[in-house]
């Protein structure tokens, strides 16, 4: 973008995976389709009820905070954020204002301002007729909010941050963060400026996919530039994203935080994290699984191309399968060969298989890691050709079986028996006197053609290296 510099800061909400809601015992079940079944007097805001803090949710946020190297609060409290709307039964949302659970940290090279915990609102739908419906199953579900510093400078980097956060939440088991299901929701704050001073900030809401994040930011940056170039003034406001028209539209002038009249919730005890044994940072840091960026580094150090590494970084099931296969192979050359057959051939079979979902498939139920590594070993040892490996892989995937038995049954074991191959080579030499003459005249490259004839004659089962050496011997 021209001489303007783009500045973007993100606010991302993610529903956390817990058994119960943030402040009561109602079930937290994002897949519940029947409206208003997971509710109770607390999340329905009946007078006289008292909230209690769900430590599972607090722990998730502390784990995320540790993973991004943020500063975990010792003292924390919950505040009431007051506003009136049908999706917020109490007339306020319990959130955190002055004392968030986490301050600072970095993710994907982006500085984090804070991570705090709040409760989700009910889900309202306005598209059923000339009335609105409210489903309170979601009201009170633990919601993590992460706010970044205004240090992102492109739509792509913004979307990359959101993707890395999703991956982190999934890796930590903190949430599914499925954007299509509304489990993760991105708000982008955007401004442009020619100088070091920030320009007017606009906040875009309702970004329900990574594509929407990229498109909406790109749209908004272009809109700002056009306005400024034509001498118009931008207003600080909240805008929505129209998925169909692919435009942003004005929703409301930005409210200031004092409009929310934040104050500490008197019903909820203050948190003193150091007094809770299971929230000890030392213990939590030790309990963290391999984080996405750690896995990325480990795999690229092993020699994987970054796009191959990414398949395993992004898909836990594939990564587990790969790790098992690597252990069985125990050899770097075989490992890299396995990566190839995994990320191109086996991945292709899975993608074409409508009965499974790529991201969640348990591949070992299709091909046990032991069979897969046996197949790769055969390919690596030259017992079967790469063509044959792919064919056997397909049969293994569709019908199962033992790789070696299949290779025999399908006639794909490479023939390395010199006696048998020599007679085939002789027949080819006899039938191709022109080519043989070329070879003898110094055009050595035609040997590839002859080897090809040998492969054809053996229906692909001749070992090309052995064939080549026999040709060389007989023509030498
Ligand atoms: P507000 O009080 O309007 O909510 P905050 O200071 O809390 O503003 O910031 C909210 C988000 O907006 C943060 O992610 C922050 O990084 C981002 N932000 C702040 N100023 C700008 C700006 N000039 N351009 C883009 N993003 C900004
Ligand atoms: Mg804000």
PDB file of C-alpha atoms in Angstrom, residues 435 437-447:
ATOM      1  CA  UNK A 435      19.167 -47.647 -30.310  1.00  0.00           C
ATOM      2  CA  UNK A 437      23.983 -48.569 -32.333  1.00  0.00           C
ATOM      3  CA  UNK A 438      23.381 -45.056 -30.980  1.00  0.00           C
ATOM      4  CA  UNK A 439      24.558 -46.147 -27.568  1.00  0.00           C
ATOM      5  CA  UNK A 440      27.676 -47.727 -28.939  1.00  0.00           C
ATOM      6  CA  UNK A 441      28.238 -44.565 -30.992  1.00  0.00           C
ATOM      7  CA  UNK A 442      28.550 -42.622 -27.734  1.00  0.00           C
ATOM      8  CA  UNK A 443      25.002 -41.474 -27.044  1.00  0.00           C
ATOM      9  CA  UNK A 444      24.973 -42.984 -23.584  1.00  0.00           C
ATOM     10  CA  UNK A 445      21.710 -41.319 -22.547  1.00  0.00           C
ATOM     11  CA  UNK A 446      19.639 -43.698 -24.701  1.00  0.00           C
ATOM     12  CA  UNK A 447      20.197 -46.291 -22.005  1.00  0.00           C
TER      13      UNK A 447
END
